[in-house]
Amino acid sequence: MIIKPPKRLNIDGNAVLGEAVDRIAVANKLTRARRNFLRGSLTLGGLSMLTGCMLDDNASVEAALTSISRVNDKVQGFLFDPNRLAPTYPESMITRPFPFNAYYGEDEVRVVAEDGYRLEVAGMVADKRKWSLSELRAMPQADQVTRHICVEGWSAIGKWGGVPFASFLKRVGADTSAKYVGFKCADDYFTSIDMPTALHPQTLLALTYDGQVLPPKYGFPMKLRMPTKLGYKNPKHIQAIFVTNTYPGGYWEDQGYNWFGGS
């Protein structure tokens, strides 16, 4: 499965309004009363004032929707409950085979050699030494059978195992008051997440899939598995992790995808 790049917007004012309302409302996460208030009170003029843009051309529309997306990020972040768990499932419900997904084809999967691999840690952390896979495997591990939800509309259930990310951040002395955790990957992918999601009990540095060493097509040597986020927020082939207060963006996020990416 290849995630297609977002289409460039070429829409009229009514479509802009609908997109803005949908992004702000986050459908199932705001109350009906608040959604109705937004839909009833927001106008194109109000949208222009909210975003500081005149909606008279496509560039202005893009700028307006980017601003609205940032508002949506803040709303999702406000509503996110770091103690609420995503659903888990019995192993009998695992999707077999689990779909491949990336911004490239399966025949282009990056192969990372285990020998010599070291996970880099940088930014607002006390211990910046590099980690081998054997060291990560020696840490306490956890398993989860959770649903992967893709932005393209499909979903699949898989079993992931690895190091609870909160434990790893604690081990390296990460400043958990920082805003962001960023990831750089061997396949040139990059993304970032909010600290509350990083500390969520189901966020894993996944080293295995279905009880076996993580296959290359699923992200060897490791991927970040977050059942509270859409699929594109779950980076594979991770090479470096950094903690920062500077907004890091992401591969798809810099092209218009929502940054928070909650599922």
Short mmCIF file of C-alpha atoms in Angstrom, two decimals:
data_model
loop_
_atom_site.label_atom_id
_atom_site.label_comp_id
_atom_site.label_asym_id
_atom_site.label_seq_id
_atom_site.Cartn_x
_atom_site.Cartn_y
_atom_site.Cartn_z
CA MET A 1 0.00 0.00 0.00
CA ILE A 2 1.48 3.33 -1.06
CA ILE A 3 0.23 6.46 0.67
CA LYS A 4 -0.44 8.98 -2.07
CA PRO A 5 0.64 12.61 -1.63
CA PRO A 6 -2.12 15.08 -0.79
CA LYS A 7 -3.77 16.76 -3.74
CA ARG A 8 -3.29 20.46 -4.25
CA LEU A 9 -6.45 22.35 -3.36
CA ASN A 10 -8.40 24.10 -6.09
CA ILE A 11 -11.75 24.83 -4.49
CA ASP A 12 -14.39 27.47 -4.07
CA GLY A 13 -15.38 29.38 -0.97
CA ASN A 14 -18.07 26.96 0.16
CA ALA A 15 -15.63 24.08 -0.01
CA VAL A 16 -13.12 26.09 2.01
CA LEU A 17 -15.75 26.69 4.68
CA GLY A 18 -16.70 23.02 4.80
CA GLU A 19 -13.08 21.93 5.07
CA ALA A 20 -12.39 24.49 7.79
CA VAL A 21 -15.39 23.40 9.85
CA ASP A 22 -14.52 19.74 9.44
CA ARG A 23 -10.94 20.32 10.53
CA ILE A 24 -11.87 22.39 13.56
CA ALA A 25 -14.70 20.14 14.68
CA VAL A 26 -12.69 16.90 14.46
CA ALA A 27 -16.11 15.32 14.03
CA ASN A 28 -16.34 12.72 16.76
CA LYS A 29 -14.29 14.57 19.36
CA LEU A 30 -16.27 17.76 19.75
CA THR A 31 -19.78 17.88 21.12
CA ARG A 32 -22.73 18.28 18.78
CA ALA A 33 -23.47 21.70 20.29
CA ARG A 34 -19.96 22.96 19.62
CA ARG A 35 -20.00 21.61 16.06
CA ASN A 36 -23.31 23.32 15.41
CA PHE A 37 -21.97 26.55 16.87
CA LEU A 38 -18.98 26.43 14.56
CA ARG A 39 -21.06 25.58 11.53
CA GLY A 40 -23.62 28.27 12.32
CA SER A 41 -21.26 31.09 13.23
CA LEU A 42 -18.20 30.66 11.00
CA THR A 43 -18.37 32.55 7.70
CA LEU A 44 -15.84 33.08 4.95
CA GLY A 45 -15.31 36.58 6.31
CA GLY A 46 -14.80 35.17 9.77
CA LEU A 47 -12.43 32.57 8.37
CA SER A 48 -10.45 35.37 6.73
CA MET A 49 -10.19 37.23 10.04
CA LEU A 50 -9.32 34.04 11.91
CA THR A 51 -6.47 33.17 9.59
CA GLY A 52 -5.39 36.68 8.57
CA CYS A 53 -5.74 35.77 4.88
CA MET A 54 -7.86 37.13 2.06
CA LEU A 55 -9.52 34.18 0.37
CA ASP A 56 -9.24 35.49 -3.16
CA ASP A 57 -6.84 32.95 -4.70
CA ASN A 58 -5.55 29.43 -4.24
CA ALA A 59 -2.46 30.55 -2.35
CA SER A 60 -4.66 32.35 0.16
CA VAL A 61 -6.88 29.31 0.48
CA GLU A 62 -3.82 27.14 1.16
CA ALA A 63 -2.60 29.59 3.80
CA ALA A 64 -6.04 29.75 5.41
CA LEU A 65 -6.38 25.98 5.62
CA THR A 66 -2.86 25.67 7.01
CA SER A 67 -3.85 28.07 9.77
CA ILE A 68 -7.07 26.13 10.36
CA SER A 69 -5.06 22.91 10.52
CA ARG A 70 -2.89 24.45 13.25
CA VAL A 71 -6.08 25.34 15.15
CA ASN A 72 -7.18 21.72 14.72
CA ASP A 73 -3.84 20.54 16.11
CA LYS A 74 -4.39 22.61 19.23
CA VAL A 75 -7.97 21.35 19.63
CA GLN A 76 -6.89 17.71 19.28
CA GLY A 77 -4.02 18.27 21.71
CA PHE A 78 -6.41 19.82 24.22
CA LEU A 79 -8.84 16.90 23.92
CA PHE A 80 -6.18 14.17 24.03
CA ASP A 81 -6.36 12.11 27.21
CA PRO A 82 -2.89 10.66 27.96
CA ASN A 83 -4.45 8.04 30.23
CA ARG A 84 -7.13 6.77 27.86
CA LEU A 85 -6.17 3.51 26.15
CA ALA A 86 -6.89 2.59 22.56
CA PRO A 87 -8.86 -0.66 22.10
CA THR A 88 -6.93 -3.93 22.13
CA TYR A 89 -7.93 -7.17 20.42
CA PRO A 90 -7.41 -10.94 20.69
CA GLU A 91 -4.69 -12.43 18.49
CA SER A 92 -7.40 -14.24 16.53
CA MET A 93 -8.35 -10.87 15.02
CA ILE A 94 -4.88 -10.07 13.64
CA THR A 95 -5.00 -9.10 9.97
CA ARG A 96 -2.97 -11.60 7.95
CA PRO A 97 -1.05 -10.60 6.01
CA PHE A 98 -0.71 -7.19 7.61
CA PRO A 99 -0.66 -4.56 4.81
CA PHE A 100 2.53 -2.82 3.76
CA ASN A 101 2.31 0.95 3.66
CA ALA A 102 4.85 3.65 2.85
CA TYR A 103 5.39 6.51 0.44
CA TYR A 104 7.22 4.07 -1.85
CA GLY A 105 6.60 0.56 -3.18
CA GLU A 106 7.31 -2.65 -1.29
CA ASP A 107 10.13 -3.45 -3.72
CA GLU A 108 11.90 -0.33 -2.46
CA VAL A 109 11.88 -1.27 1.24
CA ARG A 110 15.03 -0.06 3.01
CA VAL A 111 17.21 -2.83 4.41
CA VAL A 112 19.11 -1.75 7.52
CA ALA A 113 21.95 -3.98 8.72
CA GLU A 114 21.77 -4.96 12.39
CA ASP A 115 25.55 -5.07 12.72
CA GLY A 116 26.75 -1.62 13.57
CA TYR A 117 23.28 -0.16 13.99
CA ARG A 118 23.05 2.47 16.69
CA LEU A 119 20.02 4.54 17.65
CA GLU A 120 21.00 8.18 18.02
CA VAL A 121 19.47 10.26 20.82
CA ALA A 122 19.73 14.05 20.79
CA GLY A 123 18.19 17.29 21.96
CA MET A 124 16.81 17.86 25.44
CA VAL A 125 18.06 14.61 27.00
CA ALA A 126 20.67 13.97 29.68
CA ASP A 127 22.17 10.81 28.12
CA LYS A 128 23.06 11.27 24.44
CA ARG A 129 24.89 7.98 23.96
CA LYS A 130 23.89 5.74 21.07
CA TRP A 131 21.91 2.54 21.66
CA SER A 132 22.43 -0.88 20.09
CA LEU A 133 19.54 -3.23 19.39
CA SER A 134 20.82 -5.68 22.01
CA GLU A 135 20.65 -2.93 24.64
CA LEU A 136 17.09 -2.04 23.62
CA ARG A 137 16.05 -5.69 23.65
CA ALA A 138 17.44 -6.01 27.18
CA MET A 139 15.01 -3.39 28.48
CA PRO A 140 11.57 -4.46 29.80
CA GLN A 141 9.29 -5.24 26.85
CA ALA A 142 5.53 -4.98 26.28
CA ASP A 143 3.16 -6.39 23.63
CA GLN A 144 -0.04 -4.99 22.19
CA VAL A 145 -2.60 -6.11 19.62
CA THR A 146 -4.01 -2.86 18.29
CA ARG A 147 -5.56 -1.38 15.19
CA HIS A 148 -3.51 0.58 12.66
CA ILE A 149 -5.69 3.25 11.02
CA CYS A 150 -4.52 4.69 7.70
CA VAL A 151 -5.42 8.18 6.53
CA GLU A 152 -6.52 6.59 3.23
CA GLY A 153 -9.47 4.93 4.98
CA TRP A 154 -8.36 1.35 5.62
CA SER A 155 -7.35 -0.26 8.90
CA ALA A 156 -5.68 -3.47 10.05
CA ILE A 157 -5.00 -5.18 13.37
CA GLY A 158 -1.46 -6.23 14.26
CA LYS A 159 0.63 -7.43 17.19
CA TRP A 160 3.58 -5.24 18.13
CA GLY A 161 6.19 -5.71 20.83
CA GLY A 162 8.95 -3.51 22.17
CA VAL A 163 10.07 -0.96 24.70
CA PRO A 164 7.41 1.35 26.17
CA PHE A 165 8.55 4.71 24.85
CA ALA A 166 7.90 6.47 28.15
CA SER A 167 10.38 4.07 29.81
CA PHE A 168 12.99 4.80 27.17
CA LEU A 169 12.56 8.56 27.53
CA LYS A 170 12.93 8.22 31.28
CA ARG A 171 16.05 6.06 30.83
CA VAL A 172 17.78 8.69 28.68
CA GLY A 173 16.75 11.52 30.97
CA ALA A 174 14.48 13.27 28.48
CA ASP A 175 12.99 16.61 29.51
CA THR A 176 9.34 15.60 29.49
CA SER A 177 8.26 19.23 29.76
CA ALA A 178 9.49 19.70 26.17
CA LYS A 179 6.86 20.06 23.48
CA TYR A 180 8.00 17.66 20.78
CA VAL A 181 9.78 14.39 20.05
CA GLY A 182 11.12 14.04 16.51
CA PHE A 183 12.23 11.03 14.47
CA LYS A 184 14.61 10.61 11.53
CA CYS A 185 14.49 7.37 9.56
CA ALA A 186 16.66 5.30 7.24
CA ASP A 187 14.10 5.65 4.42
CA ASP A 188 14.42 9.48 4.55
CA TYR A 189 11.09 9.72 6.33
CA PHE A 190 10.75 12.06 9.29
CA THR A 191 7.96 13.06 11.62
CA SER A 192 7.33 14.39 15.12
CA ILE A 193 4.81 13.94 17.92
CA ASP A 194 3.63 15.76 21.01
CA MET A 195 5.14 14.85 24.37
CA PRO A 196 1.84 13.62 25.93
CA THR A 197 1.54 11.06 23.10
CA ALA A 198 5.19 10.09 23.54
CA LEU A 199 4.45 9.32 27.20
CA HIS A 200 1.20 7.44 26.48
CA PRO A 201 1.36 3.90 27.95
CA GLN A 202 0.64 2.29 24.55
CA THR A 203 3.35 4.16 22.63
CA LEU A 204 6.06 1.60 21.83
CA LEU A 205 9.49 1.51 20.30
CA ALA A 206 8.43 -1.61 18.41
CA LEU A 207 11.16 -4.20 17.85
CA THR A 208 8.95 -7.18 16.97
CA TYR A 209 5.89 -7.96 14.90
CA ASP A 210 3.68 -10.97 15.76
CA GLY A 211 6.34 -12.34 18.10
CA GLN A 212 9.18 -12.20 15.56
CA VAL A 213 11.96 -9.71 14.90
CA LEU A 214 10.43 -6.78 13.07
CA PRO A 215 10.61 -7.53 9.32
CA PRO A 216 12.13 -4.88 7.02
CA LYS A 217 8.77 -4.18 5.36
CA TYR A 218 7.31 -3.29 8.77
CA GLY A 219 10.19 -1.08 9.76
CA PHE A 220 13.29 -2.97 10.96
CA PRO A 221 15.20 -2.23 13.10
CA MET A 222 12.37 -0.41 14.88
CA LYS A 223 9.26 1.64 14.36
CA LEU A 224 7.24 3.80 16.69
CA ARG A 225 3.87 2.18 17.25
CA MET A 226 1.10 4.51 18.45
CA PRO A 227 -2.49 3.22 18.32
CA THR A 228 -3.65 6.74 19.25
CA LYS A 229 -2.28 8.17 15.99
CA LEU A 230 -2.99 7.70 12.28
CA GLY A 231 -0.58 5.49 10.37
CA TYR A 232 1.56 8.21 8.83
CA LYS A 233 2.54 9.35 12.34
CA ASN A 234 4.13 5.92 13.04
CA PRO A 235 7.68 6.15 11.63
CA LYS A 236 9.64 3.07 10.54
CA HIS A 237 13.38 2.32 10.23
CA ILE A 238 14.10 4.81 13.01
CA GLN A 239 17.71 6.01 13.17
CA ALA A 240 17.50 9.05 15.44
CA ILE A 241 15.22 10.44 18.14
CA PHE A 242 15.40 14.01 19.40
CA VAL A 243 13.53 16.02 22.04
CA THR A 244 12.92 19.69 21.34
CA ASN A 245 10.78 22.76 21.86
CA THR A 246 11.23 23.77 18.22
CA TYR A 247 8.45 22.56 15.91
CA PRO A 248 10.04 19.80 13.75
CA GLY A 249 7.24 19.23 11.19
CA GLY A 250 7.21 16.00 9.21
CA TYR A 251 7.36 14.45 5.73
CA TRP A 252 3.59 14.51 5.13
CA GLU A 253 2.83 17.26 7.62
CA ASP A 254 5.00 19.70 5.64
CA GLN A 255 2.87 18.86 2.59
CA GLY A 256 -0.45 19.67 4.24
CA TYR A 257 -1.36 16.68 6.41
CA ASN A 258 -2.59 17.42 9.92
CA TRP A 259 0.34 17.41 12.38
CA PHE A 260 -1.39 16.01 15.47
CA GLY A 261 -2.77 13.11 13.43
CA GLY A 262 -4.96 11.59 16.14
CA SER A 263 -6.90 8.44 15.25
#
